[in-house]
Amino acid sequence: MNRERLHAMVRKEFVQMFRDPATLRLVLLVPLMQMLIFGYAIRTDVRNLPTVAFDQSRTQESRELVQRLTATGNFVLRSHAESYEDAIHEVDAGRARAAFVIPESYARDLKRGRPAAVQVLVDASDPSSSASAIGAAQMVGQQLNVEIVQRRTGTDMASRLPVDVRVRPLYNPSLRSAVFVVPGIIGMILSNILILLTAMSLVRERETGTLEQLIVTPLARSEIMLGKIAPYVLVGYVQMTTVLIAGHLIFAVPMRGPLLALYAVTFLFITANLGMGLFISTLGRTQAAVTQSAIFILLPNVLLSGFMFPREAMPPLAQAMGALLPLTYYLQIVRGILLKGVGMAELWPQALALAFFAVAFFTFSTQRFHKTLE
Amino acid sequence: MTTPVVQVASLVKRFGDFAAVDDVSFDIERGEIFGILGPNGSGKTTTIRMLCGLMSPTSGTATVAGADIARDPDRVKSRIGYMSQSFGLYRDLTVDENLEFYAGVYELGARKTERIAWGKREMRLEEIGPRLAGVLSGGQRQRLALACAMMHAPEVVFLDEPTAGVDPAARRLFWTIIRERAADGVTMIVTTHYMDEAERFDRLVFLSRGRRMALGTPAEVKAQFGSHLSLEDIFVQLQEKES
Ligand SMILES: Nc1ncnc2c1ncn2[C@@H]1O[C@H](COP(=O)(O)OP(=O)(O)OP(=O)(O)O)[C@@H](O)[C@H]1O
Ligand SMILES: [Mg+2]
């Protein structure tokens, strides 16, 4: 490796990057757009389900129940139905996603100490959005039970129950999905944009004919490869910082752990992805061919890394494939540092994996790249 | 006689079954302006690429500036200058930036400023330093490419169709520059498919379908095939005989 040659190569790549407005736009605006789209659109915590009530009891007690259910924030009362069929019809037609059905005997049953059967019907065709509504409804039911029994027996019921399981959501107490999604976006954007940019950068030289002139010089392969990735390290940091700040301001994403450690580990992650991009660029001779190979990485990145779906729920094969992606490890790091406030003491295995990927991809792609036209 | 600066012996390059260069041999003396002529697809570029260490020969041997092209392509690369057939410089960099890039890549160190100034002066680029390479005229582009290729003062320079698609005035200027460089003692190896340029070479080889059809000075080639014909006529005949 020669300093003067490497310097010339790095400098040229920087000048070219800053001279290309399309790339700069991509680099600066796409992260922000993706953050807004994902932050607002991916909501696994869908609240405010439009709800129809079929209250046959029409009593103080039944109104209180409806009031309690809507107070969870999961249901918004939209209309009252005159019959059970009416209520179901509202759900079928999509005007309501939940229905409360309160029997005529509700208040009477309560007073006489008989079990009062209340139905909460939830449209579960989208399971992720219905899960929290179902949970909330069950919770309201339980709380009411406890209170009523207490009132009747005059004792502190809770202290006498043998098992009292209370779920307390950690790190993200209000279960807002933006808080969870935005740190993931940092990883996904870094990964996908950087892989594409580096993959294109080398193959573009091949397509425009500048590579032939480049490889006839004494530049070493590693110098060419390092020059190709250098500007994108900066790009990666700019993108990460943009999403971090915007996520903090717009979605109140916390920054609980050591940011310095996050920035340091991000270097490994960026390098691993750039190495992967270089590797992809050695797989084809045209930008079209390389874009196609890139899809084979970008898609698993989104689906298998734990960005969208929890890895724990995946079949073993998908989990194993996810374990081959740098993004999988980086997501654990970035979420760990930002949301849980943990540091390198807990996250060093993931950092080690990233270091391994960075070295492996870079070495491997340098080996695959030849200074010939064959 | 000194040893030839380029020695080519039975060079063959196959792409699958197809022989793009088929058993070609020639020597080139130091300081010669040597021509590789032939119609499209005759193997000129493939020959040059092998001699520059960009492709390995299927069989045969060649040495360039004392280095073996198959065994030591990196040594070859450091001793030669090469200008590819398609414009190989960065269109999104200026003339000056391209020159600086190649000066750095060739590790000119302290000689950098002096060599860039030399290139701009000799290749008549002094007025267009800040212009983007992508907006230059054909002739300016080729002169910039030659300046970059000769930045490190190589002893052998390969130019692949440097005058293709360039207007007659710019072509004449380019030939003036080639002669000046040869007068400095640099070996200039130039391909062309313009047969009217044949007379400009000290010696030349004529290729057709990858095979050597003629070799020698323009006068020798003429004598070989009948001196009442122009070189252009001879080449057209050779080509027709082939197909
Ligand atoms: N990488 C390659 N793979 C397969 N065939 C090739 C390759 N490179 C060149 N050829 C073929 O080899 C033959 C010689 O090509 P070459 O480029 O050397 O010709 P040329 O004399 O330079 O032609 P031109 O005047 O058009 O530049 C052509 O038929 C070409 O299609
Ligand atoms: Mg050619």
XYZ file of C-alpha atoms and ligand atoms in Angstrom:
649
model
C 0.000 0.000 0.000
C 1.437 3.352 -1.050
C 0.349 6.604 0.585
C 0.579 8.814 -2.469
C -1.362 6.444 -4.693
C -4.034 5.835 -2.044
C -4.355 9.553 -1.427
C -4.889 10.226 -5.128
C -7.523 7.504 -5.315
C -9.431 8.642 -2.214
C -9.366 12.254 -3.292
C -10.688 11.445 -6.744
C -13.566 9.460 -5.258
C -14.504 12.331 -2.955
C -14.462 14.887 -5.769
C -16.620 12.616 -7.928
C -19.102 12.030 -5.153
C -19.560 15.715 -4.391
C -19.938 16.444 -8.100
C -22.842 14.053 -8.517
C -26.027 15.787 -7.317
C -28.218 12.721 -7.835
C -26.128 10.643 -5.458
C -25.970 13.421 -2.903
C -29.744 13.764 -2.955
C -30.112 10.038 -2.535
C -27.682 10.069 0.315
C -29.275 12.914 2.251
C -32.984 12.770 1.514
C -33.710 9.063 1.342
C -32.825 8.419 4.990
C -35.161 11.176 6.140
C -37.974 10.028 3.887
C -37.604 6.429 4.946
C -37.604 7.429 8.570
C -40.822 9.399 8.189
C -42.511 6.676 6.166
C -41.517 3.864 8.478
C -41.937 5.897 11.626
C -45.488 6.922 10.817
C -46.680 4.029 8.706
C -45.356 0.951 10.470
C -47.452 0.936 13.547
C -47.675 -2.356 15.272
C -49.411 -0.570 18.134
C -52.495 0.448 16.210
C -54.670 2.347 18.621
C -58.030 4.022 18.249
C -59.894 1.152 16.620
C -63.253 2.520 15.457
C -65.829 0.753 17.587
C -69.568 0.168 17.567
C -71.434 -0.466 20.831
C -74.564 -2.591 21.163
C -75.578 -1.697 24.684
C -78.778 -3.495 25.600
C -78.430 -2.694 29.265
C -78.459 1.093 28.883
C -77.542 1.610 32.519
C -75.066 3.619 34.520
C -72.953 0.426 34.884
C -72.870 -0.392 31.192
C -71.929 3.158 30.272
C -69.125 2.984 32.810
C -67.837 -0.213 31.178
C -67.800 1.402 27.730
C -66.082 4.395 29.222
C -63.391 2.179 30.761
C -62.769 0.304 27.536
C -62.381 3.464 25.465
C -60.158 5.002 28.133
C -57.473 2.419 27.230
C -56.957 4.322 23.995
C -57.481 1.208 21.929
C -61.115 1.884 21.081
C -62.923 4.952 19.839
C -66.670 4.788 20.043
C -68.097 5.628 16.648
C -71.714 4.535 16.775
C -74.411 2.650 18.644
C -76.063 -0.364 17.089
C -79.706 -1.304 17.500
C -79.156 -5.026 17.142
C -76.421 -7.643 17.238
C -76.714 -8.021 13.452
C -76.309 -4.268 13.062
C -73.107 -4.319 15.106
C -71.641 -7.230 13.119
C -72.645 -5.544 9.900
C -70.701 -2.412 10.874
C -67.585 -4.545 11.364
C -68.156 -6.507 8.155
C -68.517 -3.300 6.190
C -65.247 -2.040 7.623
C -66.827 0.978 9.308
C -65.904 -0.455 12.696
C -63.023 -2.741 13.715
C -64.425 -3.665 17.109
C -67.812 -4.098 18.711
C -68.950 -4.113 22.365
C -71.945 -6.314 23.019
C -73.441 -5.767 26.484
C -76.386 -7.957 27.467
C -79.633 -6.502 28.705
C -79.059 -8.171 32.097
C -75.618 -6.643 32.649
C -76.376 -4.292 35.546
C -78.808 -6.747 37.105
C -76.282 -9.581 36.983
C -73.620 -7.433 38.570
C -75.877 -6.501 41.451
C -76.920 -10.070 42.090
C -73.358 -11.318 41.928
C -73.949 -13.401 38.827
C -71.313 -13.582 36.082
C -72.059 -10.907 33.532
C -71.079 -11.916 30.008
C -69.801 -9.017 27.955
C -68.531 -9.558 24.435
C -65.773 -7.497 22.841
C -65.548 -8.444 19.184
C -62.326 -7.430 17.486
C -61.652 -7.651 13.790
C -58.493 -9.753 13.901
C -57.874 -9.920 10.176
C -54.760 -7.837 10.895
C -53.419 -9.719 13.911
C -50.730 -7.264 14.894
C -53.107 -4.367 15.222
C -55.808 -6.370 17.012
C -53.517 -7.986 19.566
C -53.149 -4.932 21.744
C -56.890 -4.196 21.580
C -57.673 -7.719 22.733
C -55.132 -7.403 25.501
C -56.588 -4.099 26.613
C -60.121 -5.459 26.715
C -59.030 -8.430 28.819
C -57.205 -6.141 31.155
C -60.298 -4.002 31.680
C -62.323 -7.122 32.396
C -59.866 -8.330 35.002
C -59.608 -4.995 36.721
C -63.367 -4.750 36.951
C -63.580 -8.225 38.407
C -61.083 -7.473 41.092
C -62.768 -4.207 42.019
C -66.208 -5.720 42.186
C -65.087 -8.632 44.316
C -63.265 -6.207 46.604
C -66.276 -3.986 46.962
C -68.441 -6.959 47.833
C -66.091 -8.694 50.283
C -64.538 -5.551 51.680
C -61.067 -7.062 51.445
C -57.923 -6.264 49.548
C -58.318 -8.933 46.943
C -54.991 -8.357 45.221
C -53.015 -9.168 48.347
C -54.770 -12.516 48.651
C -54.343 -13.767 45.094
C -51.614 -16.386 45.062
C -50.167 -15.386 41.710
C -50.281 -11.850 40.502
C -48.647 -11.539 37.111
C -48.143 -7.968 36.081
C -46.616 -7.215 32.721
C -44.545 -4.091 32.738
C -43.165 -3.130 29.322
C -39.518 -2.161 29.722
C -37.535 0.391 27.681
C -40.510 1.451 25.612
C -43.241 1.740 28.254
C -45.935 3.142 26.043
C -45.192 0.484 23.400
C -44.781 3.024 20.651
C -43.505 1.319 17.538
C -41.702 4.402 16.183
C -39.309 4.186 19.099
C -38.520 0.644 18.093
C -38.519 1.180 14.343
C -36.387 4.314 14.030
C -33.158 2.845 15.464
C -33.676 -0.064 13.074
C -33.980 2.380 10.206
C -30.512 3.694 10.923
C -29.167 0.198 10.371
C -31.300 -0.589 7.373
C -30.539 2.658 5.576
C -26.815 2.437 6.211
C -26.818 -1.105 4.993
C -28.947 -0.859 1.882
C -27.806 2.501 0.559
C -24.131 1.838 1.197
C -24.231 -1.592 -0.411
C -25.866 -0.177 -3.528
C -23.577 2.846 -3.771
C -20.332 0.874 -3.537
C -21.564 -1.913 -5.763
C -22.427 0.654 -8.425
C -19.272 2.660 -8.002
C -16.904 -0.040 -9.200
C -19.110 -1.460 -11.918
C -19.798 2.034 -13.260
C -16.083 2.426 -13.905
C -16.174 -0.842 -15.775
C -19.149 0.242 -17.861
C -17.878 3.698 -18.745
C -14.452 2.356 -19.678
C -12.473 4.206 -17.020
C -11.566 0.962 -15.253
C -9.369 -0.142 -18.154
C -7.318 3.029 -17.809
C -7.255 2.668 -14.025
C -5.986 -0.913 -13.852
C -3.136 -0.254 -16.250
C -1.576 1.962 -13.556
C 0.510 0.747 -10.598
C -2.467 1.173 -8.224
C -2.723 -1.869 -5.967
C -6.024 -3.697 -5.790
C -6.427 -2.835 -2.138
C -5.815 0.846 -2.928
C -8.548 0.821 -5.531
C -10.925 -0.895 -3.112
C -10.116 1.420 -0.200
C -10.502 4.452 -2.427
C -13.888 3.183 -3.522
C -15.222 2.881 0.019
C -13.601 5.916 1.664
C -16.203 8.540 0.704
C -19.028 6.277 1.740
C -17.753 5.977 5.278
C -18.429 9.692 5.557
C -21.769 9.259 3.814
C -22.703 6.572 6.305
C -21.940 8.773 9.279
C -23.881 11.688 7.829
C -26.893 9.454 7.259
C -26.709 7.940 10.680
C -26.471 11.323 12.373
C -29.365 12.679 10.328
C -31.699 9.846 11.271
C -30.538 9.892 14.866
C -31.268 13.582 15.335
C -34.494 13.589 13.341
C -35.703 10.467 15.149
C -35.003 12.119 18.459
C -36.789 15.334 17.532
C -39.765 13.894 15.663
C -40.406 10.555 17.354
C -38.747 11.224 20.713
C -36.485 8.214 20.224
C -34.342 8.120 23.355
C -30.538 8.060 23.410
C -29.926 6.237 26.642
C -26.563 4.554 26.112
C -23.054 5.717 25.176
C -23.274 7.486 21.810
C -19.518 7.398 21.369
C -19.570 3.612 21.478
C -22.388 3.619 18.947
C -20.365 5.787 16.573
C -17.322 3.581 17.006
C -19.178 0.336 16.316
C -20.926 1.977 13.376
C -17.535 2.196 11.687
C -17.319 -1.587 11.704
C -20.843 -1.871 10.404
C -20.284 0.650 7.617
C -17.082 -1.092 6.556
C -18.777 -4.484 6.556
C -21.498 -3.183 4.261
C -19.085 -1.403 1.968
C -17.104 -4.624 1.714
C -20.308 -6.428 0.860
C -21.040 -3.837 -1.833
C -17.583 -4.304 -3.312
C -18.105 -8.032 -3.292
C -21.390 -7.670 -5.150
C -19.711 -5.438 -7.704
C -17.312 -8.250 -8.529
C -20.253 -10.529 -9.328
C -21.326 -8.755 -12.507
C -20.079 -6.587 -15.324
C -23.027 -4.228 -15.770
C -24.978 -2.026 -13.404
C -28.132 -3.954 -14.239
C -26.541 -7.289 -13.353
C -25.111 -5.912 -10.148
C -28.422 -4.385 -9.104
C -29.977 -7.811 -9.449
C -27.387 -9.467 -7.258
C -27.805 -6.658 -4.738
C -31.481 -7.532 -4.338
C -30.371 -10.886 -2.966
C -28.806 -9.062 -0.038
C -31.204 -6.160 0.339
C -34.288 -8.312 0.661
C -32.958 -10.580 3.432
C -31.695 -7.417 5.107
C -35.237 -6.131 5.433
C -36.932 -9.445 6.138
C -34.491 -11.603 8.110
C -32.395 -9.189 10.146
C -35.051 -8.494 12.746
C -35.749 -5.073 11.253
C -39.389 -5.857 10.520
C -40.122 -9.183 12.126
C -38.722 -10.517 15.386
C -36.061 -13.125 14.726
C -37.295 -15.251 17.614
C -40.447 -16.015 15.673
C -38.598 -17.177 12.564
C -38.058 -20.787 11.509
C -34.497 -22.053 12.145
C -33.385 -21.702 8.520
C -34.428 -18.050 8.386
C -32.698 -17.439 11.690
C -29.512 -19.027 10.383
C -29.611 -16.883 7.256
C -30.211 -13.792 9.341
C -27.114 -14.637 11.375
C -25.038 -14.121 8.213
C -26.114 -10.494 7.872
C -24.153 -7.694 9.547
C -27.415 -5.792 9.951
C -28.729 -8.446 12.350
C -25.940 -7.670 14.802
C -26.008 -3.951 14.277
C -29.734 -3.797 15.032
C -29.098 -5.407 18.393
C -26.366 -2.880 19.062
C -28.235 0.213 17.989
C -31.435 -0.764 19.816
C -29.447 -1.833 22.837
C -27.589 1.445 23.091
C -30.423 3.802 22.243
C -33.369 2.082 23.932
C -31.899 -0.002 26.733
C -28.949 2.202 27.488
C -26.507 -0.695 27.548
C -22.895 -0.332 26.422
C -20.054 -2.346 25.006
C -19.837 -4.520 28.109
C -23.036 -6.203 26.922
C -22.692 -5.711 23.178
C -19.117 -6.780 22.458
C -20.086 -10.129 20.875
C -22.130 -8.285 18.260
C -19.295 -5.806 17.700
C -16.901 -8.688 17.226
C -19.193 -10.217 14.620
C -19.235 -6.899 12.750
C -15.437 -6.661 12.840
C -15.262 -10.152 11.408
C -17.661 -9.273 8.571
C -15.772 -6.065 7.799
C -12.422 -7.818 7.431
C -13.848 -10.853 5.660
C -15.853 -8.997 3.024
C -13.096 -6.530 2.284
C -10.413 -9.187 1.931
C -12.639 -11.471 -0.057
C -13.708 -8.819 -2.547
C -10.134 -7.584 -2.967
C -9.123 -11.157 -3.758
C -11.903 -11.479 -6.287
C -11.074 -8.231 -8.035
C -8.391 -8.586 -10.682
C -6.415 -5.946 -12.467
C -7.209 -7.525 -15.818
C -10.057 -7.313 -18.299
C -10.914 -11.009 -18.048
C 21.772 -3.675 -33.001
C 20.220 -3.046 -29.599
C 17.642 -5.465 -28.242
C 14.152 -4.564 -29.358
C 12.073 -2.795 -26.696
C 9.060 -4.951 -27.569
C 9.409 -8.575 -28.641
C 6.345 -10.529 -29.642
C 6.635 -14.229 -30.475
C 3.725 -16.360 -31.708
C 1.169 -14.563 -29.591
C -2.283 -16.199 -29.520
C -5.455 -15.079 -27.762
C -8.553 -17.226 -27.920
C -12.003 -16.361 -26.629
C -13.518 -19.824 -26.469
C -12.943 -21.380 -29.881
C -12.425 -18.064 -31.583
C -8.871 -16.844 -32.087
C -8.903 -13.050 -31.841
C -5.099 -12.958 -32.200
C -3.626 -15.869 -34.071
C 0.121 -16.520 -34.001
C 1.368 -12.953 -34.325
C 5.081 -12.078 -34.067
C 6.994 -8.807 -34.443
C 9.728 -6.758 -32.794
C 9.774 -3.037 -32.136
C 12.940 -0.944 -31.817
C 13.418 1.803 -29.277
C 12.111 5.190 -30.423
C 10.108 3.774 -33.317
C 6.670 4.912 -34.331
C 5.171 1.494 -34.874
C 1.769 0.920 -36.418
C -0.692 -1.883 -35.815
C -3.149 -1.665 -38.677
C -6.196 -3.669 -39.573
C -9.930 -3.490 -40.129
C -12.503 -3.683 -37.314
C -12.228 -6.894 -35.346
C -8.775 -7.783 -36.681
C -7.314 -8.095 -33.163
C -5.520 -4.747 -32.726
C -6.994 -3.955 -29.328
C -6.608 -7.519 -28.091
C -2.918 -7.481 -29.078
C -2.318 -4.186 -27.289
C -4.199 -5.297 -24.180
C -1.985 -8.361 -23.915
C 1.130 -6.248 -24.345
C -0.073 -3.927 -21.560
C -0.669 -6.769 -19.099
C -4.455 -6.337 -19.183
C -5.085 -9.768 -20.686
C -3.030 -12.886 -20.515
C -2.132 -14.597 -23.799
C -3.492 -18.064 -24.512
C -0.049 -18.995 -25.822
C 3.084 -17.345 -27.108
C 5.354 -14.905 -25.318
C 6.111 -11.222 -25.337
C 8.400 -8.872 -23.468
C 7.784 -5.156 -23.131
C 10.528 -2.861 -21.839
C 12.349 -5.893 -20.485
C 9.387 -7.390 -18.608
C 7.539 -10.571 -19.521
C 3.850 -9.819 -20.073
C 2.589 -13.157 -18.767
C 4.902 -13.560 -15.787
C 5.236 -9.969 -14.677
C 2.273 -7.866 -15.815
C 2.705 -5.439 -12.892
C 6.244 -4.575 -13.958
C 4.986 -4.037 -17.505
C 2.274 -1.702 -16.232
C 4.751 0.489 -14.379
C 6.925 0.928 -17.470
C 4.377 1.702 -20.126
C 1.784 4.278 -20.941
C -1.561 3.157 -22.368
C -4.396 5.050 -23.920
C -7.467 2.873 -24.354
C -9.604 2.958 -27.456
C -12.635 4.360 -25.645
C -12.025 7.513 -23.623
C -10.888 6.202 -20.255
C -10.578 9.360 -18.176
C -13.115 10.774 -15.742
C -15.637 12.972 -17.505
C -16.808 14.420 -14.196
C -13.302 15.614 -13.306
C -11.624 18.629 -14.839
C -8.542 18.458 -17.038
C -6.385 19.503 -14.083
C -8.017 16.998 -11.735
C -7.468 14.145 -14.176
C -3.822 15.123 -14.543
C -3.362 15.361 -10.787
C -5.020 12.020 -10.252
C -2.690 10.239 -12.635
C 0.309 12.116 -11.255
C -0.589 10.757 -7.816
C -1.275 7.268 -9.052
C 2.146 7.164 -10.711
C 3.782 8.378 -7.484
C 5.484 11.377 -9.007
C 6.032 12.978 -5.599
C 8.208 16.066 -5.957
C 8.183 15.874 -9.762
C 4.400 16.181 -9.829
C 4.071 19.895 -10.594
C 6.810 19.783 -13.172
C 5.345 16.737 -14.974
C 1.814 18.194 -15.006
C 3.188 21.420 -16.478
C 5.104 19.387 -19.039
C 1.968 17.456 -20.006
C -0.139 20.576 -20.364
C 2.506 22.316 -22.431
C 3.405 19.442 -24.724
C -0.174 18.294 -25.270
C -1.454 21.829 -25.791
C -3.832 21.754 -22.818
C -2.752 24.965 -21.100
C -5.924 26.928 -21.833
C -8.424 24.282 -20.757
C -7.243 23.249 -17.291
C -10.466 24.020 -15.379
C -12.780 22.452 -17.967
C -14.558 19.154 -17.287
C -13.109 16.330 -19.355
C -16.635 15.367 -20.410
C -17.180 18.587 -22.375
C -13.901 18.553 -24.313
C -13.722 18.128 -28.087
C -12.517 14.786 -29.454
C -9.038 16.101 -30.151
C -8.671 17.736 -26.730
C -9.837 14.563 -25.067
C -7.242 12.461 -26.836
C -4.463 14.906 -25.961
C -5.521 14.869 -22.311
C -5.550 11.069 -22.341
C -2.046 11.044 -23.818
C -0.841 13.508 -21.184
C -2.181 11.232 -18.432
C -0.732 8.131 -20.063
C 2.699 9.772 -20.311
C 2.644 11.456 -16.906
C 5.302 9.113 -15.522
C 7.574 9.433 -18.586
C 7.234 5.792 -19.713
C 9.654 4.373 -22.271
C 6.908 2.675 -24.277
C 3.490 4.137 -25.056
C 0.525 2.272 -26.548
C -2.184 4.318 -28.235
C -5.307 2.466 -29.332
C -6.933 4.320 -32.234
C -6.075 7.768 -30.905
C -7.266 9.496 -34.062
C -10.603 7.731 -34.541
C -13.461 10.192 -34.790
C -11.192 13.237 -34.608
C -11.326 15.984 -37.263
C -8.429 16.338 -39.749
C -6.825 19.390 -38.104
C -6.871 17.743 -34.676
C -5.555 14.541 -36.225
C -2.619 16.394 -37.721
C -1.839 18.048 -34.375
C -1.969 14.677 -32.664
C 0.482 13.212 -35.161
C 2.811 16.148 -34.595
C 2.772 15.340 -30.885
C 3.397 11.631 -31.516
C 6.441 12.503 -33.637
C 7.739 14.876 -30.963
C 7.499 12.157 -28.327
C 9.270 9.647 -30.565
C 11.985 12.236 -31.149
C 12.454 12.275 -27.356
C 13.268 8.576 -27.621
C 9.893 7.188 -26.531
C 8.626 4.164 -28.439
C 5.155 4.969 -29.755
C 2.908 2.060 -30.721
C -0.243 3.216 -32.430
C -3.207 1.316 -33.853
C -5.405 2.690 -36.559
C -7.847 1.530 -39.149
C -7.274 4.650 -41.243
C -5.169 3.244 -44.036
C -4.144 6.752 -45.129
C -2.177 7.020 -41.879
C 0.015 4.048 -42.876
C 2.701 6.245 -44.415
C 3.279 7.978 -41.081
C 4.759 4.909 -39.393
C 8.412 3.924 -39.266
C 7.296 0.336 -39.420
C 3.958 -1.397 -39.213
C 2.217 -4.725 -38.954
C -1.008 -5.385 -40.790
C -3.506 -7.705 -39.115
C -6.573 -9.309 -40.595
C -8.810 -11.677 -38.624
C -6.145 -11.933 -35.962
C -3.378 -12.961 -38.366
C -0.297 -11.059 -39.469
C -0.595 -10.260 -43.178
C 2.371 -7.920 -43.603
C 5.239 -6.484 -41.583
C 7.909 -3.862 -42.303
C 8.426 -0.250 -43.296
C 5.764 1.223 -45.566
C 8.239 0.948 -48.474
C 9.035 -2.694 -47.688
C 5.370 -3.620 -47.496
C 4.786 -1.877 -50.809
C 7.688 -3.676 -52.452
C 6.389 -6.980 -51.153
C 2.995 -6.551 -52.803
C 3.748 -4.448 -55.876
C 4.965 -0.896 -55.566
C 2.573 0.489 -58.164
C -0.202 0.166 -55.556
C -0.813 2.488 -52.610
C -0.701 0.905 -49.144
C -4.422 1.483 -48.916
C -5.013 -0.577 -52.066
C -2.761 -3.337 -50.770
C -4.603 -3.566 -47.464
C -7.988 -3.637 -49.127
C -6.768 -6.466 -51.359
C -5.348 -8.401 -48.420
C -8.593 -8.049 -46.577
C -10.672 -9.173 -49.535
C -8.416 -12.155 -50.108
C -8.979 -13.170 -46.492
C -12.756 -13.220 -46.595
N -13.395 -10.102 -24.131
C -13.744 -10.647 -25.335
N -14.496 -11.759 -25.376
C -14.844 -12.309 -26.543
N -14.486 -11.836 -27.740
C -13.730 -10.725 -27.774
C -13.317 -10.076 -26.576
N -12.563 -9.000 -26.906
C -12.522 -8.990 -28.248
N -13.200 -10.025 -28.782
C -13.336 -10.331 -30.207
O -12.050 -10.450 -30.748
C -12.007 -9.889 -32.049
C -10.911 -8.856 -32.105
O -11.301 -7.759 -31.309
P -10.397 -6.461 -31.156
O -11.127 -5.536 -30.258
O -9.045 -6.864 -30.756
O -10.382 -5.893 -32.637
P -9.860 -4.480 -33.138
O -8.939 -4.762 -34.255
O -9.357 -3.679 -32.026
O -11.197 -3.869 -33.731
P -11.653 -2.326 -33.761
O -11.025 -1.702 -34.950
O -13.138 -2.430 -33.928
O -11.254 -1.698 -32.493
C -13.372 -9.315 -32.334
O -14.087 -10.248 -33.143
C -13.993 -9.211 -30.964
O -15.374 -9.413 -31.066
Mg -9.852 -1.907 -31.163
